[in-house]
DNA sequence: TTTTATTATCGTAAATTTACGATAATAGTT
DNA sequence: AACTATTATCGTAAATTTACGATAATAAAA
């Protein structure tokens, strides 16, 4: 059907999946990389860095914003995006915990 | 169009996105959680733990397998899934590096 | 105020995802 | 050999995603 039965799962799992889903496209990783590299936030010249049209980049920015990972502040004619530090740390934490929860049983299966 | 222009992005970014995408659904997080909790691998009674049909769970398992995060070994009538330790660590590493690359500039934007 | 630049949104098309039931495929069991 | 249990796959439907061009919306500049 296309959308998940989100009600049936843990809040935690839904949150992790939401963060992961936002990271689930190369363009969005590339966008985040640009935002991280410049340390300060930059505006829509992210578009110039990506091999995608302006509208498509805008859509990706929207998804990252909806996941909370970035924020955009209007600065005159332009819009300034940057990592949302707090949410970023939350994503780092929740995903990190998931990964660490697997403490090497012997790699053989069964 | 539905699919990404994967050619245009970094191998690294594509890899990260692939891992993240696989983690981008609560059901798949739940599956991984089951596999982690039991430490050893278990079979399709994952189905009993999830609020989804057998075929749907099978589909999610397939996606996790295609991302390399899990592996499934046939054991007679049943199939035994478990975390693929090596790939798991790789995902942990690549995602971890991305997250750590952001070292708190002052949270204010612009 | 008209123009220009920047960004978001709308409309659209094609591919993918999610979900399920039904059915195959496989391997033990009887 | 027939049956049963387990899992994968097929077929299908609906929602979502990805992508783009075209157009709005906004604000600075001329």
Tab-separated table of C-alpha atoms (C1' of nucleotides) in Angstrom:
chain	number	residue	atom	x	y	z
A	1	UNK	CA	0.000	0.000	0.000
A	2	UNK	CA	2.942	2.268	0.271
A	3	UNK	CA	2.736	3.605	3.783
A	4	UNK	CA	3.645	1.795	6.914
A	5	UNK	CA	1.467	0.835	9.817
A	6	UNK	CA	3.346	3.171	12.056
A	7	UNK	CA	0.925	2.709	14.924
A	8	UNK	CA	2.021	-0.835	15.458
A	9	UNK	CA	5.637	-0.121	16.256
A	10	UNK	CA	7.615	1.354	19.112
A	11	UNK	CA	7.978	5.106	19.286
A	12	UNK	CA	11.724	4.531	19.395
A	13	UNK	CA	11.723	2.366	16.292
A	14	UNK	CA	9.573	4.845	14.437
A	15	UNK	CA	11.945	7.638	15.382
A	16	UNK	CA	15.036	5.736	14.293
A	17	UNK	CA	13.367	4.772	11.034
A	18	UNK	CA	12.390	8.370	10.425
A	19	UNK	CA	15.947	9.571	10.820
A	20	UNK	CA	17.290	6.732	8.717
A	21	UNK	CA	14.759	7.319	5.999
A	22	UNK	CA	15.776	10.951	5.785
A	23	UNK	CA	19.350	9.800	5.310
A	24	UNK	CA	18.279	7.222	2.777
A	25	UNK	CA	19.174	9.094	-0.392
A	26	UNK	CA	22.606	10.049	-1.732
A	27	UNK	CA	21.469	13.565	-2.548
A	28	UNK	CA	20.495	14.174	1.048
A	29	UNK	CA	23.781	12.806	2.310
A	30	UNK	CA	25.539	15.126	-0.132
A	31	UNK	CA	23.496	18.056	1.114
A	32	UNK	CA	24.375	17.290	4.705
A	33	UNK	CA	28.006	16.952	3.748
A	34	UNK	CA	27.963	20.445	2.263
A	35	UNK	CA	26.299	21.853	5.352
A	36	UNK	CA	28.853	20.144	7.559
A	37	UNK	CA	31.869	21.135	5.489
A	38	UNK	CA	31.113	24.810	5.506
A	39	UNK	CA	30.599	24.571	9.237
A	40	UNK	CA	28.365	27.602	9.102
A	41	UNK	CA	25.150	27.303	7.172
A	42	UNK	CA	24.810	28.288	3.591
A	43	UNK	CA	21.964	29.029	1.313
A	44	UNK	CA	20.597	27.564	-1.834
A	45	UNK	CA	23.913	27.418	-3.584
A	46	UNK	CA	23.689	23.882	-2.366
A	47	UNK	CA	21.949	23.601	-5.683
A	48	UNK	CA	25.181	24.430	-7.483
A	49	UNK	CA	26.939	21.602	-5.694
A	50	UNK	CA	24.427	18.953	-6.647
A	51	UNK	CA	23.605	17.378	-9.991
A	52	UNK	CA	19.914	18.025	-9.523
A	53	UNK	CA	17.476	20.736	-10.409
A	54	UNK	CA	16.616	23.508	-7.982
A	55	UNK	CA	13.164	22.172	-7.322
A	56	UNK	CA	14.449	18.709	-6.597
A	57	UNK	CA	17.061	19.987	-4.184
A	58	UNK	CA	14.396	22.067	-2.493
A	59	UNK	CA	12.340	18.927	-2.058
A	60	UNK	CA	15.236	17.078	-0.481
A	61	UNK	CA	15.860	20.017	1.831
A	62	UNK	CA	12.240	19.872	2.851
A	63	UNK	CA	12.530	16.225	3.794
A	64	UNK	CA	15.629	16.812	5.854
A	65	UNK	CA	13.839	19.708	7.530
A	66	UNK	CA	10.775	17.585	8.233
A	67	UNK	CA	12.959	14.969	9.860
A	68	UNK	CA	14.351	17.785	11.960
A	69	UNK	CA	17.942	17.220	10.901
A	70	UNK	CA	18.324	20.667	9.397
A	71	UNK	CA	16.741	24.047	9.821
A	72	UNK	CA	16.345	26.922	7.430
A	73	UNK	CA	16.380	30.556	8.418
A	74	UNK	CA	15.266	33.232	6.032
A	75	UNK	CA	17.932	35.827	5.441
A	76	UNK	CA	16.604	38.465	3.140
A	77	UNK	CA	16.299	37.096	-0.328
A	78	UNK	CA	18.055	33.890	0.505
A	79	UNK	CA	17.466	31.049	2.915
A	80	UNK	CA	20.146	29.765	5.180
A	81	UNK	CA	20.258	26.098	6.026
A	82	UNK	CA	22.241	24.385	8.685
A	83	UNK	CA	22.344	21.251	10.758
A	84	UNK	CA	19.993	21.281	13.697
A	85	UNK	CA	22.507	20.432	16.336
A	86	UNK	CA	20.087	19.076	18.892
A	87	UNK	CA	18.225	16.765	16.560
A	88	UNK	CA	21.474	15.777	14.911
A	89	UNK	CA	22.775	14.585	18.233
A	90	UNK	CA	19.541	12.753	18.898
A	91	UNK	CA	19.813	10.921	15.598
A	92	UNK	CA	23.442	10.127	16.317
A	93	UNK	CA	22.479	8.819	19.722
A	94	UNK	CA	19.496	6.675	18.765
A	95	UNK	CA	21.191	5.162	15.743
A	96	UNK	CA	24.388	4.705	17.702
A	97	UNK	CA	22.591	2.829	20.429
A	98	UNK	CA	21.009	0.512	17.905
A	99	UNK	CA	24.343	-0.279	16.348
A	100	UNK	CA	26.083	-0.789	19.646
A	101	UNK	CA	23.387	-3.039	20.961
A	102	UNK	CA	24.814	-5.728	18.775
A	103	UNK	CA	27.828	-6.959	20.626
A	104	UNK	CA	29.546	-9.552	18.540
A	105	UNK	CA	28.157	-12.938	19.180
A	106	UNK	CA	30.305	-15.229	17.094
A	107	UNK	CA	29.717	-14.243	13.552
A	108	UNK	CA	28.631	-17.695	12.521
A	109	UNK	CA	24.914	-17.992	11.963
A	110	UNK	CA	23.008	-20.710	13.848
B	1	UNK	CA	10.800	9.314	-11.769
B	2	UNK	CA	11.227	7.393	-8.594
B	3	UNK	CA	14.802	6.297	-8.754
B	4	UNK	CA	17.862	8.312	-7.996
B	5	UNK	CA	20.698	9.280	-10.299
B	6	UNK	CA	23.082	7.165	-8.332
B	7	UNK	CA	25.872	7.669	-10.825
B	8	UNK	CA	26.201	11.310	-9.927
B	9	UNK	CA	27.108	10.865	-6.307
B	10	UNK	CA	30.063	9.661	-4.312
B	11	UNK	CA	30.474	5.948	-3.721
B	12	UNK	CA	30.639	6.740	-0.040
B	13	UNK	CA	27.413	8.740	-0.092
B	14	UNK	CA	25.657	6.030	-2.052
B	15	UNK	CA	26.805	3.440	0.456
B	16	UNK	CA	25.664	5.450	3.441
B	17	UNK	CA	22.331	6.129	1.795
B	18	UNK	CA	21.899	2.449	1.051
B	19	UNK	CA	22.429	1.487	4.657
B	20	UNK	CA	20.203	4.279	5.882
B	21	UNK	CA	17.484	3.391	3.457
B	22	UNK	CA	17.484	-0.184	4.676
B	23	UNK	CA	17.014	1.155	8.187
B	24	UNK	CA	14.306	3.515	7.048
B	25	UNK	CA	11.285	1.504	8.097
B	26	UNK	CA	10.067	0.689	11.613
B	27	UNK	CA	9.435	-2.933	10.698
B	28	UNK	CA	13.032	-3.393	9.678
B	29	UNK	CA	14.282	-1.769	12.850
B	30	UNK	CA	12.017	-4.114	14.782
B	31	UNK	CA	13.387	-7.093	12.890
B	32	UNK	CA	16.956	-6.075	13.636
B	33	UNK	CA	16.031	-5.580	17.253
B	34	UNK	CA	14.753	-9.148	17.438
B	35	UNK	CA	17.893	-10.464	15.790
B	36	UNK	CA	20.046	-8.488	18.200
B	37	UNK	CA	18.088	-9.408	21.313
B	38	UNK	CA	18.334	-13.114	20.742
B	39	UNK	CA	22.039	-12.699	20.078
B	40	UNK	CA	22.025	-15.848	18.068
B	41	UNK	CA	20.031	-15.877	14.896
B	42	UNK	CA	16.490	-17.086	14.674
B	43	UNK	CA	14.199	-18.113	11.957
B	44	UNK	CA	10.961	-16.882	10.584
B	45	UNK	CA	9.268	-16.667	13.908
B	46	UNK	CA	10.258	-13.073	13.466
B	47	UNK	CA	6.903	-13.086	11.777
B	48	UNK	CA	5.216	-13.824	15.100
B	49	UNK	CA	6.878	-10.821	16.656
B	50	UNK	CA	5.713	-8.378	14.030
B	51	UNK	CA	2.273	-7.033	13.183
B	52	UNK	CA	2.704	-7.861	9.537
B	53	UNK	CA	1.928	-10.751	7.262
B	54	UNK	CA	4.456	-13.435	6.505
B	55	UNK	CA	4.995	-12.254	2.972
B	56	UNK	CA	5.542	-8.687	4.043
B	57	UNK	CA	8.073	-9.678	6.675
B	58	UNK	CA	9.813	-11.805	4.086
B	59	UNK	CA	10.037	-8.771	1.859
B	60	UNK	CA	11.576	-6.667	4.614
B	61	UNK	CA	14.059	-9.434	5.349
B	62	UNK	CA	14.996	-9.444	1.705
B	63	UNK	CA	15.741	-5.741	1.770
B	64	UNK	CA	17.897	-6.040	4.850
B	65	UNK	CA	19.680	-8.909	3.194
B	66	UNK	CA	20.219	-6.947	0.001
B	67	UNK	CA	21.733	-4.119	2.001
B	68	UNK	CA	24.004	-6.737	3.508
B	69	UNK	CA	23.004	-6.019	7.075
B	70	UNK	CA	21.703	-9.516	7.681
B	71	UNK	CA	22.284	-12.946	6.277
B	72	UNK	CA	20.057	-15.965	6.109
B	73	UNK	CA	21.269	-19.534	6.299
B	74	UNK	CA	19.037	-22.403	5.373
B	75	UNK	CA	18.641	-24.888	8.186
B	76	UNK	CA	16.480	-27.722	6.999
B	77	UNK	CA	12.918	-26.568	6.719
B	78	UNK	CA	13.603	-23.213	8.320
B	79	UNK	CA	15.849	-20.271	7.523
B	80	UNK	CA	18.069	-18.713	10.095
B	81	UNK	CA	18.685	-15.006	9.986
B	82	UNK	CA	21.286	-13.047	11.812
B	83	UNK	CA	23.186	-9.803	11.697
B	84	UNK	CA	26.070	-9.805	9.274
B	85	UNK	CA	28.702	-8.655	11.683
B	86	UNK	CA	31.126	-7.306	9.135
B	87	UNK	CA	28.632	-5.240	7.204
B	88	UNK	CA	26.999	-4.159	10.436
B	89	UNK	CA	30.272	-2.677	11.585
B	90	UNK	CA	30.766	-1.023	8.239
B	91	UNK	CA	27.373	0.623	8.481
B	92	UNK	CA	28.103	1.674	12.029
B	93	UNK	CA	31.411	3.120	10.922
B	94	UNK	CA	30.267	5.025	7.851
B	95	UNK	CA	27.209	6.451	9.526
B	96	UNK	CA	29.192	7.206	12.649
B	97	UNK	CA	31.791	9.135	10.684
B	98	UNK	CA	29.109	11.198	9.033
B	99	UNK	CA	27.565	12.098	12.356
B	100	UNK	CA	30.866	12.895	13.982
B	101	UNK	CA	31.988	15.060	11.139
B	102	UNK	CA	29.678	17.704	12.470
B	103	UNK	CA	31.503	19.226	15.367
B	104	UNK	CA	29.341	21.778	17.004
B	105	UNK	CA	29.700	25.106	15.393
B	106	UNK	CA	27.538	27.407	17.446
B	107	UNK	CA	24.051	26.172	17.016
B	108	UNK	CA	22.788	29.498	15.730
B	109	UNK	CA	22.145	29.526	12.004
B	110	UNK	CA	23.836	32.287	9.927
C	1	DT	C1'	7.414	50.630	-9.110
C	2	DT	C1'	9.371	47.595	-12.187
C	3	DT	C1'	12.915	44.351	-12.466
C	4	DT	C1'	15.762	40.692	-10.781
C	5	DA	C1'	17.240	36.964	-7.869
C	6	DT	C1'	16.169	33.355	-4.675
C	7	DT	C1'	13.409	29.785	-2.985
C	8	DA	C1'	9.057	27.145	-2.451
C	9	DT	C1'	5.226	25.015	-4.398
C	10	DC	C1'	2.289	22.972	-8.048
C	11	DG	C1'	1.440	19.718	-11.563
C	12	DT	C1'	2.978	15.808	-13.685
C	13	DA	C1'	5.152	11.268	-14.950
C	14	DA	C1'	7.537	7.208	-13.901
C	15	DA	C1'	9.577	4.172	-10.561
C	16	DT	C1'	9.538	2.368	-6.090
C	17	DT	C1'	7.657	0.935	-1.669
C	18	DT	C1'	4.490	-1.230	1.272
C	19	DA	C1'	1.219	-4.549	2.040
C	20	DC	C1'	-1.495	-8.614	1.365
C	21	DG	C1'	-3.312	-13.104	-0.301
C	22	DA	C1'	-2.301	-16.823	-3.125
C	23	DT	C1'	0.800	-19.807	-4.747
C	24	DA	C1'	5.206	-22.018	-5.508
C	25	DA	C1'	9.347	-24.275	-3.671
C	26	DT	C1'	11.675	-26.883	-0.342
C	27	DA	C1'	12.468	-30.156	3.143
C	28	DG	C1'	11.213	-32.711	6.878
C	29	DT	C1'	7.293	-36.216	8.660
C	30	DT	C1'	4.203	-39.812	8.484
D	1	DA	C1'	4.700	-41.344	-1.752
D	2	DA	C1'	1.577	-38.190	0.408
D	3	DC	C1'	1.356	-34.699	3.826
D	4	DT	C1'	2.768	-30.765	6.487
D	5	DA	C1'	5.416	-26.804	7.822
D	6	DT	C1'	8.371	-23.089	6.504
D	7	DT	C1'	9.780	-19.578	3.526
D	8	DA	C1'	10.092	-17.162	-0.979
D	9	DT	C1'	7.942	-15.377	-4.845
D	10	DC	C1'	4.147	-13.706	-7.834
D	11	DG	C1'	0.439	-10.734	-8.767
D	12	DT	C1'	-1.875	-6.844	-7.412
D	13	DA	C1'	-3.369	-2.271	-5.454
D	14	DA	C1'	-2.532	1.977	-3.320
D	15	DA	C1'	0.635	5.288	-1.527
D	16	DT	C1'	4.999	7.338	-1.764
D	17	DT	C1'	9.294	8.925	-3.816
D	18	DT	C1'	12.052	11.068	-7.164
D	19	DA	C1'	12.591	14.244	-10.640
D	20	DC	C1'	11.612	18.070	-13.564
D	21	DG	C1'	9.706	22.353	-15.612
D	22	DA	C1'	6.691	25.973	-14.769
D	23	DT	C1'	4.965	29.013	-11.819
D	24	DA	C1'	4.189	31.451	-7.528
D	25	DA	C1'	5.989	34.114	-3.574
D	26	DT	C1'	9.210	36.996	-1.474
D	27	DA	C1'	12.489	40.545	-0.973
D	28	DA	C1'	16.279	43.201	-2.481
D	29	DA	C1'	17.881	46.377	-6.405
D	30	DA	C1'	17.380	49.515	-10.063
